[in-house]
XYZ file of C-alpha atoms in Angstrom:
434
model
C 0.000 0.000 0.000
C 3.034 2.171 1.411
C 4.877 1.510 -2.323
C 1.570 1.776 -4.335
C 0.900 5.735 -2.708
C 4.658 6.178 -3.694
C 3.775 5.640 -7.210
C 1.320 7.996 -7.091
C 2.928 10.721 -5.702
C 5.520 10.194 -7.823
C 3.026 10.122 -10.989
C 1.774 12.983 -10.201
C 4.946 14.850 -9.625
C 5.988 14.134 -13.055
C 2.545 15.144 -14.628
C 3.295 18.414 -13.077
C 6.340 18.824 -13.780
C 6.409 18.019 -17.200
C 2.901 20.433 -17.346
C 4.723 23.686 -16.390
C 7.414 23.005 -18.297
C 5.711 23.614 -20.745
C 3.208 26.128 -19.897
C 6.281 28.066 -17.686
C 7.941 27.626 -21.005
C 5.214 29.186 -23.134
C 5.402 31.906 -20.724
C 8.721 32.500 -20.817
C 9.360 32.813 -24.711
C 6.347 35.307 -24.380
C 7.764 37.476 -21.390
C 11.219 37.430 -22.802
C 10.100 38.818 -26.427
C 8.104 41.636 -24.616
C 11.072 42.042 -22.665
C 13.452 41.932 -25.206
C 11.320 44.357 -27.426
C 10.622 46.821 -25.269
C 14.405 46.914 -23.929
C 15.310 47.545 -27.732
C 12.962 50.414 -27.730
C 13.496 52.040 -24.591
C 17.529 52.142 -25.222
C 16.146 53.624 -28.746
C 14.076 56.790 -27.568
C 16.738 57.442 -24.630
C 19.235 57.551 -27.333
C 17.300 59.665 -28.996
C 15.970 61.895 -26.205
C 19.505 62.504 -25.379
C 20.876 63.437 -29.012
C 17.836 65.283 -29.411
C 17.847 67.274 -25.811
C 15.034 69.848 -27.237
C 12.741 67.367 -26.963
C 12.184 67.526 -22.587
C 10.342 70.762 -23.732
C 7.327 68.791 -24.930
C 6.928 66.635 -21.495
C 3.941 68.310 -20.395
C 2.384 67.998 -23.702
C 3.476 64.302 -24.242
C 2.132 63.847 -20.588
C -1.301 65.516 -21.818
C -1.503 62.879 -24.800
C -0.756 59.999 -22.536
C -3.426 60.816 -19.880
C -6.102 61.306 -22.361
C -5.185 58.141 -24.098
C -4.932 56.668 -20.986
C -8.544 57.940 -19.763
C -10.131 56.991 -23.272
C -9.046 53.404 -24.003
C -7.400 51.558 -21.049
C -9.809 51.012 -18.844
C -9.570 48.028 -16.823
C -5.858 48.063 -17.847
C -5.220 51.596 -16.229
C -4.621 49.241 -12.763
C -1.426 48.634 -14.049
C 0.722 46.495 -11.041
C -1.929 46.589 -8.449
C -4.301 44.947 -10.714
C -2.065 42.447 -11.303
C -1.217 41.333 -7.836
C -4.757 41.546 -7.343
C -5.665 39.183 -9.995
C -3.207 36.372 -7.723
C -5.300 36.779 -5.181
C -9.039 37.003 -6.085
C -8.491 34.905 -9.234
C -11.944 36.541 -10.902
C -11.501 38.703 -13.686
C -9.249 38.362 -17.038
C -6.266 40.637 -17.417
C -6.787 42.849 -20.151
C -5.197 42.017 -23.234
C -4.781 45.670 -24.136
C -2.508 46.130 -21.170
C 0.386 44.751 -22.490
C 0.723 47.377 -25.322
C -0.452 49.671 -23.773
C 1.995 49.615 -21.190
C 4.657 49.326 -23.976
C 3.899 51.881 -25.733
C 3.143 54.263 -22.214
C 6.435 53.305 -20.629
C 8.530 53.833 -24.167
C 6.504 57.805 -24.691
C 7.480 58.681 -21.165
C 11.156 58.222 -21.440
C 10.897 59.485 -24.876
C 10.232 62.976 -23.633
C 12.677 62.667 -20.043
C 9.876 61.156 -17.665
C 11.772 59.539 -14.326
C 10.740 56.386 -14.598
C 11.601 52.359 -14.585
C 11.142 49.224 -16.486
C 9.850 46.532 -14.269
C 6.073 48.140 -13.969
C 6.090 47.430 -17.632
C 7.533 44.241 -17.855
C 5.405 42.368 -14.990
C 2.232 43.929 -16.595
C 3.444 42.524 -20.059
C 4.331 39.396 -18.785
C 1.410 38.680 -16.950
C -0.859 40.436 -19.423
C 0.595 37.789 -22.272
C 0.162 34.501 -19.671
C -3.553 35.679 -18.865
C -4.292 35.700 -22.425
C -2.291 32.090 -23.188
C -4.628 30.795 -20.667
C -7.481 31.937 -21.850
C -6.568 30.050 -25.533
C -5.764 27.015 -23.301
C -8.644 27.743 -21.724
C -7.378 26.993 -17.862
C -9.242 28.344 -14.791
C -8.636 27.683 -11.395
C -5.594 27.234 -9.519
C -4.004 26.830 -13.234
C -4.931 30.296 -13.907
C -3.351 32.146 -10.993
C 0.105 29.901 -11.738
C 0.067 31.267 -14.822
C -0.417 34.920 -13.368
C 2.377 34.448 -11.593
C 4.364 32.630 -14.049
C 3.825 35.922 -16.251
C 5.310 38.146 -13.407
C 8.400 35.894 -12.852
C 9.146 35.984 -16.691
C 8.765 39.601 -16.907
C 10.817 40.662 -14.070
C 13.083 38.162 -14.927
C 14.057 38.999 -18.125
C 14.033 42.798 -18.330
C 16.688 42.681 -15.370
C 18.725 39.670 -16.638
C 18.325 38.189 -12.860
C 15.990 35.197 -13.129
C 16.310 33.596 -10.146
C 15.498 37.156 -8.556
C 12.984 36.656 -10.734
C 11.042 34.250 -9.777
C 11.578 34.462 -5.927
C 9.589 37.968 -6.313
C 6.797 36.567 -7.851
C 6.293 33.926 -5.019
C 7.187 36.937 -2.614
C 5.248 39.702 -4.173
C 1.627 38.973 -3.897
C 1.590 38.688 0.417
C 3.992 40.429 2.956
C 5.917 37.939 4.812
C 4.436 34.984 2.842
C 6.057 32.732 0.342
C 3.782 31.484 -2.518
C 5.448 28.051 -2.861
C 2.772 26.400 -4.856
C 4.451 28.411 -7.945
C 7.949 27.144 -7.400
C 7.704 25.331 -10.592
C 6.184 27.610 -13.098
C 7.802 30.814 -12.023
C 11.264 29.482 -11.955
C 10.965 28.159 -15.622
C 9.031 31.376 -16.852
C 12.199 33.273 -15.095
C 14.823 31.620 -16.309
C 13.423 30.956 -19.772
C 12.436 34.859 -20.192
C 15.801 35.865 -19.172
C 17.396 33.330 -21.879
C 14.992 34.565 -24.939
C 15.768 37.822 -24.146
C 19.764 37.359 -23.991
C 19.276 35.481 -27.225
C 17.538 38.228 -29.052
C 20.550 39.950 -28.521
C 19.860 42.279 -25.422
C 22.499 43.007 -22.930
C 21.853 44.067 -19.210
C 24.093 46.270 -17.260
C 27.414 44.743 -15.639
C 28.388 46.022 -12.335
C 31.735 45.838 -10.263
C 31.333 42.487 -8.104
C 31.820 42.901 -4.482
C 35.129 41.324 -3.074
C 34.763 38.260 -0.299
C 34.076 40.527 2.622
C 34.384 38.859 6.080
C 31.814 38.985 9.234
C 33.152 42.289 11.170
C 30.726 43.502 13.602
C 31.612 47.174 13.438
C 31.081 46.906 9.582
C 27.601 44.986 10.595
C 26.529 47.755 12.689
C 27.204 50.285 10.272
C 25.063 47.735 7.380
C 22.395 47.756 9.939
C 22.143 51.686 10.092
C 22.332 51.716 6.544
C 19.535 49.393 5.942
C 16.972 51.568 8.429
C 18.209 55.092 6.200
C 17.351 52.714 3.556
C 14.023 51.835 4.573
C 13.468 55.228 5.485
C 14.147 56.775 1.627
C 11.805 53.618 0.620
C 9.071 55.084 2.681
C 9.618 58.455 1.953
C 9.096 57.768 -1.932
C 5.928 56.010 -1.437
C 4.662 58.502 0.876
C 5.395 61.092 -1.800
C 4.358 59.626 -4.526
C 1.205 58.858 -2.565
C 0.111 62.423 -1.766
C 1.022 63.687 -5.086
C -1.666 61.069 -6.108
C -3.688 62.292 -3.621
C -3.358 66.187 -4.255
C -4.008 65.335 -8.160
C -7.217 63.912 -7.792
C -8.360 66.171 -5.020
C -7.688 69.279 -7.134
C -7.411 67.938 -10.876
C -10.611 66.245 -11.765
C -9.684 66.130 -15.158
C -6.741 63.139 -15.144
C -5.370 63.939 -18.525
C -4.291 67.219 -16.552
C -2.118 65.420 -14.108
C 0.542 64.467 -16.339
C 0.414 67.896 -17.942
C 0.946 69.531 -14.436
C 3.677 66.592 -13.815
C 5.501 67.181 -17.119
C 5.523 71.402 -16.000
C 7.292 70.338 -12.604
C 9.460 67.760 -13.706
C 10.958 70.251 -16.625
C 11.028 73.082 -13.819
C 13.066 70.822 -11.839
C 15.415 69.907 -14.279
C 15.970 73.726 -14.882
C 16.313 74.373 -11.071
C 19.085 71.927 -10.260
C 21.031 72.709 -13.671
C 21.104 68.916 -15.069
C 19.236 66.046 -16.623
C 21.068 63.103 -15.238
C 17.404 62.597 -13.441
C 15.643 62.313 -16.543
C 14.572 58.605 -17.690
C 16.605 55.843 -15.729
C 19.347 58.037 -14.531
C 21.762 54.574 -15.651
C 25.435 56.593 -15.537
C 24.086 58.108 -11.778
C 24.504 54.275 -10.837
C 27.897 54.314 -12.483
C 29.329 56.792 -11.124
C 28.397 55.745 -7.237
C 30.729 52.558 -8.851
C 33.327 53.556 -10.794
C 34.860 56.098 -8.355
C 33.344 58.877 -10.465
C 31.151 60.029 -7.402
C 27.491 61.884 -6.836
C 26.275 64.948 -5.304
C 25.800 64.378 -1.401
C 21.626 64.574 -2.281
C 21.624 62.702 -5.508
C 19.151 60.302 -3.850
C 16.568 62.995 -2.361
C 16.625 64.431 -6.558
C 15.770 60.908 -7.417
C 12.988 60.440 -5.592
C 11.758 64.016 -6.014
C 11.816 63.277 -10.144
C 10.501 59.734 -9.965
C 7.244 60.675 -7.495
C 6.387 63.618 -9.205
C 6.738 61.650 -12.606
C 4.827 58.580 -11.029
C 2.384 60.510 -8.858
C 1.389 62.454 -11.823
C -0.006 59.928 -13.940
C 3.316 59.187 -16.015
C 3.758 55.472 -17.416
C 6.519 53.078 -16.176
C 8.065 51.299 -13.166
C 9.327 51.946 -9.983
C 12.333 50.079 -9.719
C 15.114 51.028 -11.970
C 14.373 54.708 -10.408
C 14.642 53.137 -6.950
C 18.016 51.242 -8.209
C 19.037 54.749 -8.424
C 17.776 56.371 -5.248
C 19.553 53.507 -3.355
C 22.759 53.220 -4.883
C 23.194 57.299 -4.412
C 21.831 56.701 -0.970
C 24.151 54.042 -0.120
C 27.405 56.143 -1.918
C 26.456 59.060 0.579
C 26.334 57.084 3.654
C 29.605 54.731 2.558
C 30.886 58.728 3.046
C 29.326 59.401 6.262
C 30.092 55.394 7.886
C 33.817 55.474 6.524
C 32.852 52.429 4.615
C 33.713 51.958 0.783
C 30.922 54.024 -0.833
C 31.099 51.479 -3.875
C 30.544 48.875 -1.070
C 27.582 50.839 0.129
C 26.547 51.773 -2.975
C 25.810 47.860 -3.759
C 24.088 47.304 -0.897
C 21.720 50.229 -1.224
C 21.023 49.269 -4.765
C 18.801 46.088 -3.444
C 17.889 47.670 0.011
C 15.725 50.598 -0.754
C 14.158 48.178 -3.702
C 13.451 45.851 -0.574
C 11.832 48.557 1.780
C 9.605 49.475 -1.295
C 8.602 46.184 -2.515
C 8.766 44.151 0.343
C 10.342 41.415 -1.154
C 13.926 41.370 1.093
C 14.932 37.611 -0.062
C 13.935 38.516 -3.998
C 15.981 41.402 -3.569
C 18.638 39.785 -1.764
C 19.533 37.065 -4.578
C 19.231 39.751 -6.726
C 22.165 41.702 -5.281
C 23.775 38.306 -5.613
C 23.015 37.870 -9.074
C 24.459 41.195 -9.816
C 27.565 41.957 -7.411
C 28.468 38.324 -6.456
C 28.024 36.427 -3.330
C 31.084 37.778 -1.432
C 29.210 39.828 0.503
C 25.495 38.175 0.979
C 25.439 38.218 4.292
C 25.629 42.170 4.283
C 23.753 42.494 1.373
C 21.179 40.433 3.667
C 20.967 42.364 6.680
C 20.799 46.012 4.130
C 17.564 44.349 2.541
C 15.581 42.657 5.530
C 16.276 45.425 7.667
C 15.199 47.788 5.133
C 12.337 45.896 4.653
C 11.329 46.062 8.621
C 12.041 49.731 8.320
C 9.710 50.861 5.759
C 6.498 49.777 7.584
C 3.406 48.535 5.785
C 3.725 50.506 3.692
C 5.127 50.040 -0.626
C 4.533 50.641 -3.930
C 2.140 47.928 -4.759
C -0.662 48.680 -2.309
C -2.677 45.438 -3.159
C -0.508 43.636 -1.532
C -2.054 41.817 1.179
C -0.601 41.309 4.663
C 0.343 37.441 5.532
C 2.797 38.506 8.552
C 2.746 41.916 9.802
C 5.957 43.581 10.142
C 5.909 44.611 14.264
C 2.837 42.753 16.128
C 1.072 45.885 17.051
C -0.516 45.587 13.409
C -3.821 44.435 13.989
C -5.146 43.274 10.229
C -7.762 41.119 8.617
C -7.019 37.888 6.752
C -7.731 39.899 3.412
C -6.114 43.103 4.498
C -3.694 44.518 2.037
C -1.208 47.422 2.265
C -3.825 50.012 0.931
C -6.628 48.964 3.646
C -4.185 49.596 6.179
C -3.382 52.351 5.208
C -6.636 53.935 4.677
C -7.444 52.633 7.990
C -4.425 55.005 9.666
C -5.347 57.615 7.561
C -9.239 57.905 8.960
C -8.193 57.745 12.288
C -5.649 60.539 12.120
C -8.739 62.576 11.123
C -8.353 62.517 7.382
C -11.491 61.546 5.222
């Protein structure tokens, strides 16, 4: 009896396997070509944008056309990321099809014009935008169809960072704080790592960065990782905050929402003017760079970064969060390297992941990812930056559907389908605000 249940376990382990291999698979080729498309663009219009500096001049205009688009056509799509995590919880209503170009096309007009903005928004609602509508020809519902949800969001982070087994650890770790979606191991591993290898095969390269040398456990330099990881946490809460109550101000006072990114565009190019540069225009890439290469950033770099990206955001602008909060932490972390007397490369690294981690609350996604891209010589540091980050920021992030599996401190009282939003909206009412 013992040997015959054996058999079937083992039956059905192969039946499942060989089942997302394929359908992870499927996923994969279609998250990676997204990827590897809209990576060819955006490189294209930055180019551009930069030959062709005149151009910032027509954000608020560009910002105009995108809202009205935006507020004409998308509709359901307009949810962007929260919608998305959404959909791996409730399990109820298609993704749109539209979303996926319409992202695309979103993300590639605001960096065309000098928006501050990132990549990953784009690529998770591509990815899991193209897996909804691969189930729905394989007609799947169920459990099938939230695998495939999250198979989409593994493939699409995956392969627009070139870190897929960062990959798919933040789609099991994305949808509930302090929970671990295991029952996706399979699908969101192959969608990861089969994303990231169609989109290296189509030719597109990721960034390279310095890897960090085989650092040993010293507590002093542990201390000064810890304090680093709450400043960290800190910045992370500070841009959702702001970003936040720019939302908040636009639709208390703009009604129309194709004003929003017109208003946006005015304040980002009025920025740009006031601090004399544009290296906070788009990605920001060479700020990273520099914090790396012993070129060096202004003391504030960070606080400019987060001031671009949440007015950008905020204002109704297309695009992700995280490349932008690459930026924020890696400035952050060269700054207090300065302060600490540690290497600011070192801390530079370490801040890259960390803020990432405060926002998204995903510390171990973001964790392998700072081994995938600086090495494992230092993961126990890179570790402590990211979870204690993470702590630090509250429950609080940029994708406020997710829900809460294991609150942060235990003086977080929530419900079973609480997410980061209804919380809160919660604090907010009882600090008097309606």
């Amino acid at each position: 009896m013992l040997a015959q249940m054996e058999w079937r376990e083992q039956r059905a382990f192969w039946r499942l396997l060989i089942k997302w291999l394929v359908l992870g698979g499927a996923v994969g080729v279609l998250s990676g070509t997204a990827s590897a498309i809209f990576l060819a663009a955006l490189k294209t219009v930055t180019d551009f944008r930069v030959e062709n500096s005149v151009i910032v001049w027509l954000l608020p205009l560009a910002g105009l056309a995108l809202g009205w688009v935006y507020t004409q056509y998308a509709g359901r799509a307009s949810g962007g990321n929260s919608l998305v995590i959404e959909e791996t919880h409730l399990n109820r209503a298609p993704i749109p099809r539209r979303m996926a170009p319409f992202v695309l096309i979103g993300t590639v007009w605001t960096h065309l014009f000098g928006g501050s903005a990132g990549r990953e928004g784009t690529a998770i609602q591509m990815g899991a935008s193209l897996a909804d509508g691969l189930r729905r020809v394989l007609r799947l519902e169920g459990e099938d169809r939230r695998l495939m949800v999250l198979a989409g969001i593994a493939g699409g982070f995956g392969s627009v960072f070139g870190t897929p087994v960062a990959g798919f650890v933040f789609a099991l770790e994305v949808p509930m704080l302090g929970r671990v979606r295991y029952e996706g191991l399979i699908p969101c591993l192959v969608a990861s790592v089969v994303g990231d290898m169609v989109t290296r095969g189509m030719g597109i390269g990721h960034s390279h960065y310095p890897l960090l040398a085989e650092t040993a456990l010293d507590p002093l330099l542990l201390v000064k990782v810890l304090l680093a990881g709450v400043v960290c946490g800190l910045t992370a809460l500070l841009f959702v905050e702001m970003t936040e109550t720019i939302k908040a101000l636009h639709r208390r006072y703009v009604p129309y929402a194709p004003l929003r990114p017109l208003i946006g565009g005015v304040v980002v190019v009025v920025l740009m003017l006031l601090v004399g540069t544009r290296d906070y225009l788009g990605l920001s890439l060479p700020l990273i760079q520099n914090t790396m290469n012993g070129t060096g950033v202004d003391t504030f770099a960070f606080l400019l970064k987060v001031t671009f990206t949440a007015v950008t955001l905020g204002s109704g602008f297309l695009g992700g969060e995280v490349t932008p909060l690459f930026v924020m932490g890696s400035t952050l972390g060269y700054t207090v390297g300065r302060v600490l007397g540690v290497d600011p490369a070192f801390m530079a690294a370490l801040g890259f992941v960390a803020v990432f981690a405060g926002a998204s609350n995903t510390p171990l996604a973001c964790t392998m990812m700072g081994v995938e891209l600086f090495g494992g010589g230092a993961v126990l540091y890179l570790a402590v930056a990211c979870f204690v980050a993470y702590v630090a920021s509250g429950h609080r992030g940029i994708y406020g559907t997710q829900r809460i599996g294991a609150p942060k401190t235990p003086d977080l009282v929530s419900l079973p389908e609480d997410t980061l939003h209804d919380v809160a909206q919660r604090r907010g009412n009882s600090n008097g605000h309606p």
